[in-house]
Amino acid sequence: MSDVAKVAGVSVTTVSHVINRTRVVSEATERAVMAAVAECGYVPEHTARSLRHVGARTIGVAMSAISNVYFGEVVQAIEGEAAAHGFTMLLADTHDRPTDEIRVVANFLERGVEAVILAPASDGREAIAQAARAGVPLTLVDRLVPQAAVDQVGTENVGPMRELVSHLADAGHRRIGMVSGLPGVVTTEERVAGYRQALRSKGIRASSDLIRSGNSDVAGGRAALLELLDLPKPPTAVVVANNLMTIGALQGARERGLRIPEDLALVSFDDFPWADVFHPRLTAMAQPTELLGREAVRMVLARLADPQLPPRRVVMPPTLKHRDSCGCAYGSLDPTAIPADRASAATSSST
C-alpha cells in the first residue's frame, strides 16, 4: 500500500480510503490511486483472505450495466458454459468506469479466480496489466481492443451498422439521424463509422448535427431523439446504437405524438426478446449473445490448458431482424414500399 501511495503521490491513508471506500475522495485522486494500484499490481489483503479457498474453479466476470438485457444474456451464456465445465462465476458491475474496473479486477484476483472475462470500460489496459502480473488469463468480450494481446470475442459493428443505415437509405430516406452510444467506447466508435460509411456509399452528405450521443442508456436515448427532432430539418429516419437507447427514443417519439414508422422510421442495433411483439415490431440487428458468452468461456478454458497459445480474436456477425419499424414492406428493400408522402418529405429535406 505504501508503494501505491508513493506512485499516486498521496498518503497511505488516502489509498486505504479509496480501496475500501471508507471516505469520499475527489475523482482525480481516485483515478490516480487506481492507476497506481494497476501499475504496482497491488492486491488488497484484508478479511477476504479467508475466502481464497473459494477461488478454485471460479471465473470472474466484469461487465457494465448488468441490468441491460443484452449483457444479461451474455452473462447467462457464460454461466451456463462455465457450469458445464465445473466452474462457478463471480459477477461484478464496472458501471463503465475505468476506476471501478480496476477495483473489480483487483477484488477478483484477491479471491483467487482462475480467469477473468471483461467487457472493458475503455481500452482495458490497466485491467489487462493487472491480470498479466498475477498470471491470470483475461478474455475481453463484446468490446474488442485491437492493440490488446489477449483473447477477445465480440460482434462485428461497422458492416452491420452500414447495412442498417443502407436499409433506410434504400427505403428513400435522405435525412437519417443516429443516436450513438457512450463516448470513448470502441463499439460506439465502430457503429458511428459504419453509419458514416453507409451515407457516403449512398451519396448522402454526413452531417454532425444528425449524430447525437445517447450515452448508452434510456434517458440519454430519449434526450438524443428529442434533440434530433428539434433540428430545423429533423430526420425522417433514425438508427439507434443499442437497446436501452432505443427504449428511450421510442419514449421521445411518443411524447412528440409521432407514429412509427408512419412519421419516423426507427431501427436499432440490438434486438430485444420482446421486439417482435412491439407495435410496430422493431427492425433490429440481433447480436449473437449466447455464442459470445460461450466462446468467451471456451477461450478461457483453452488458455488455462495451454498458456502459450497465441492470442485469439473472434468477431461474430449479427443478424438483421427485418420487421416493421423501418417502414418498408416486410422482407423487401423496395424503395417504393415507403409511403409516398414521407418519401417526398425525405427528398425535400435532404441536404
Coordinates of C-alpha atoms in Angstrom, one line a residue, residues 7-183:
V7 CA 3.3 6.3 -7.1
A8 CA 0.0 8.1 -6.7
G9 CA 1.5 11.0 -4.7
V10 CA -1.0 10.6 -1.8
S11 CA -0.9 9.3 1.7
V12 CA -1.3 5.6 2.7
T13 CA -4.5 6.6 4.5
T14 CA -5.9 8.0 1.3
V15 CA -5.1 4.8 -0.6
S16 CA -6.9 2.9 2.1
H17 CA -10.0 5.1 1.8
V18 CA -10.1 4.7 -2.0
I19 CA -9.7 0.9 -1.9
N20 CA -12.1 0.3 0.9
R21 CA -14.5 3.1 0.1
T22 CA -14.4 4.4 3.6
R23 CA -14.3 8.1 2.7
V24 CA -15.2 10.1 -0.4
V25 CA -12.2 11.5 -2.3
S26 CA -12.0 13.6 -5.4
E27 CA -12.4 11.9 -8.7
A28 CA -8.9 12.9 -9.8
T29 CA -7.5 11.4 -6.6
E30 CA -9.4 8.2 -7.1
R31 CA -8.2 7.9 -10.7
A32 CA -4.6 8.4 -9.6
V33 CA -4.8 5.8 -6.8
M34 CA -6.5 3.2 -9.0
A35 CA -4.0 3.8 -11.8
A36 CA -1.2 3.2 -9.2
V37 CA -2.9 0.1 -8.0
A38 CA -2.8 -1.3 -11.6
E39 CA 0.8 -0.2 -12.1
C40 CA 2.0 -1.7 -8.9
G41 CA -0.1 -4.9 -9.3
Y42 CA -1.4 -4.3 -5.7
V43 CA -3.9 -6.8 -4.4
P44 CA -5.5 -5.8 -1.1
E45 CA -5.1 -8.2 1.8
H46 CA -7.9 -8.0 4.3
T47 CA -10.7 -10.1 5.6
A48 CA -11.3 -11.6 2.1
R49 CA -8.0 -13.5 2.6
S50 CA -10.1 -16.2 4.3
L51 CA -12.2 -16.6 1.1
R52 CA -9.2 -17.6 -1.0
H53 CA -10.2 -21.2 -1.0
V54 CA -13.4 -20.4 -2.9
G55 CA -11.4 -19.1 -5.8
A56 CA -10.7 -22.6 -7.2
R57 CA -12.6 -23.3 -10.4
T58 CA -14.0 -19.7 -10.4
I59 CA -14.2 -17.3 -13.3
G60 CA -14.6 -13.6 -12.5
V61 CA -16.9 -11.8 -14.9
A62 CA -16.9 -8.0 -15.0
M63 CA -19.3 -6.0 -17.2
S64 CA -21.2 -2.7 -17.2
A65 CA -24.9 -2.3 -16.9
I66 CA -25.7 -5.8 -15.9
S67 CA -29.4 -4.9 -15.8
N68 CA -29.2 -4.4 -19.6
V69 CA -30.9 -7.4 -21.2
Y70 CA -28.0 -7.7 -23.7
F71 CA -25.3 -8.1 -21.1
G72 CA -27.7 -10.3 -19.1
E73 CA -28.0 -12.7 -22.0
V74 CA -24.2 -12.8 -22.4
V75 CA -23.7 -13.4 -18.7
Q76 CA -26.3 -16.2 -18.7
A77 CA -24.4 -17.9 -21.6
I78 CA -21.1 -17.5 -19.7
E79 CA -22.6 -19.0 -16.6
G80 CA -24.1 -22.0 -18.4
E81 CA -20.9 -22.8 -20.3
A82 CA -18.7 -22.4 -17.2
A83 CA -21.0 -24.6 -15.1
A84 CA -20.9 -27.3 -17.8
H85 CA -17.1 -27.4 -17.3
G86 CA -17.2 -27.4 -13.5
F87 CA -16.6 -23.7 -13.0
T88 CA -18.6 -21.2 -11.0
M89 CA -18.9 -17.5 -11.9
L90 CA -18.2 -14.4 -9.8
L91 CA -20.0 -11.4 -11.2
A92 CA -19.4 -7.7 -10.8
D93 CA -20.6 -4.5 -12.4
T94 CA -18.0 -2.0 -13.5
H95 CA -20.5 0.8 -14.2
D96 CA -18.5 1.6 -17.3
R97 CA -15.9 3.4 -15.1
P98 CA -12.2 2.6 -15.5
T99 CA -11.5 3.1 -11.8
D100 CA -14.3 0.7 -10.8
E101 CA -13.0 -1.8 -13.4
I102 CA -9.5 -1.8 -11.8
R103 CA -11.1 -2.2 -8.4
V104 CA -13.2 -5.1 -9.6
V105 CA -10.3 -7.0 -11.2
A106 CA -8.2 -6.5 -8.1
N107 CA -11.0 -8.0 -6.0
F108 CA -11.3 -10.9 -8.4
L109 CA -7.5 -11.6 -8.1
E110 CA -7.7 -11.3 -4.3
R111 CA -10.3 -14.0 -4.3
G112 CA -8.2 -16.3 -6.3
V113 CA -10.2 -16.6 -9.5
E114 CA -8.6 -18.8 -12.2
A115 CA -9.5 -16.4 -15.0
V116 CA -11.3 -13.1 -15.8
I117 CA -13.8 -12.2 -18.5
L118 CA -14.1 -8.5 -19.0
A119 CA -16.2 -6.1 -21.1
P120 CA -13.8 -3.2 -20.9
A121 CA -15.0 0.3 -19.9
S122 CA -12.4 1.8 -22.2
D123 CA -9.2 0.2 -23.6
G124 CA -8.9 -2.1 -20.6
R125 CA -5.1 -1.7 -20.5
E126 CA -4.8 -1.4 -16.7
A127 CA -7.1 -4.4 -16.1
I128 CA -5.1 -6.4 -18.6
A129 CA -1.9 -5.5 -16.9
Q130 CA -3.2 -6.4 -13.5
A131 CA -4.2 -9.9 -14.6
A132 CA -1.0 -10.4 -16.5
R133 CA 1.1 -9.6 -13.4
A134 CA -0.9 -12.1 -11.4
G135 CA -0.6 -14.7 -14.1
V136 CA -4.3 -15.0 -14.5
P137 CA -5.8 -15.3 -18.0
L138 CA -8.1 -12.4 -19.1
T139 CA -10.5 -12.5 -22.0
L140 CA -12.3 -9.5 -23.5
V141 CA -15.9 -9.9 -24.5
D142 CA -18.2 -7.5 -26.5
R143 CA -15.7 -4.6 -26.8
L144 CA -12.7 -5.5 -28.8
V145 CA -9.4 -3.7 -28.4
P146 CA -7.2 -4.1 -31.5
Q147 CA -3.9 -3.4 -29.7
A148 CA -4.5 -5.7 -26.8
A149 CA -2.6 -9.0 -26.9
V150 CA -5.3 -11.1 -25.2
D151 CA -8.1 -13.4 -26.2
Q152 CA -11.1 -11.4 -27.4
V153 CA -14.6 -12.2 -28.7
G154 CA -17.1 -9.6 -29.9
T155 CA -19.7 -8.7 -32.5
E156 CA -18.9 -7.1 -35.9
N157 CA -20.1 -3.5 -35.7
V158 CA -19.0 -1.5 -38.8
G159 CA -20.5 -3.6 -41.5
P160 CA -23.8 -4.4 -39.8
M161 CA -24.4 -0.7 -38.9
R162 CA -23.6 0.1 -42.5
E163 CA -26.3 -2.4 -43.5
L164 CA -28.9 -0.9 -41.2
V165 CA -28.3 2.7 -42.5
S166 CA -28.3 1.5 -46.1
H167 CA -31.6 -0.2 -45.4
L168 CA -33.1 3.1 -44.5
A169 CA -31.5 4.9 -47.5
D170 CA -32.8 2.2 -49.9
A171 CA -36.2 2.9 -48.5
G172 CA -36.0 6.5 -49.7
H173 CA -34.6 8.4 -46.6
R174 CA -32.0 11.1 -47.0
R175 CA -32.1 12.7 -43.6
I176 CA -31.1 9.8 -41.4
G177 CA -30.2 10.5 -37.8
M178 CA -28.2 8.5 -35.4
V179 CA -28.4 8.1 -31.6
S180 CA -24.9 6.9 -30.7
G181 CA -23.6 5.2 -27.6
L182 CA -21.3 6.1 -24.7
P183 CA -18.3 8.2 -26.0

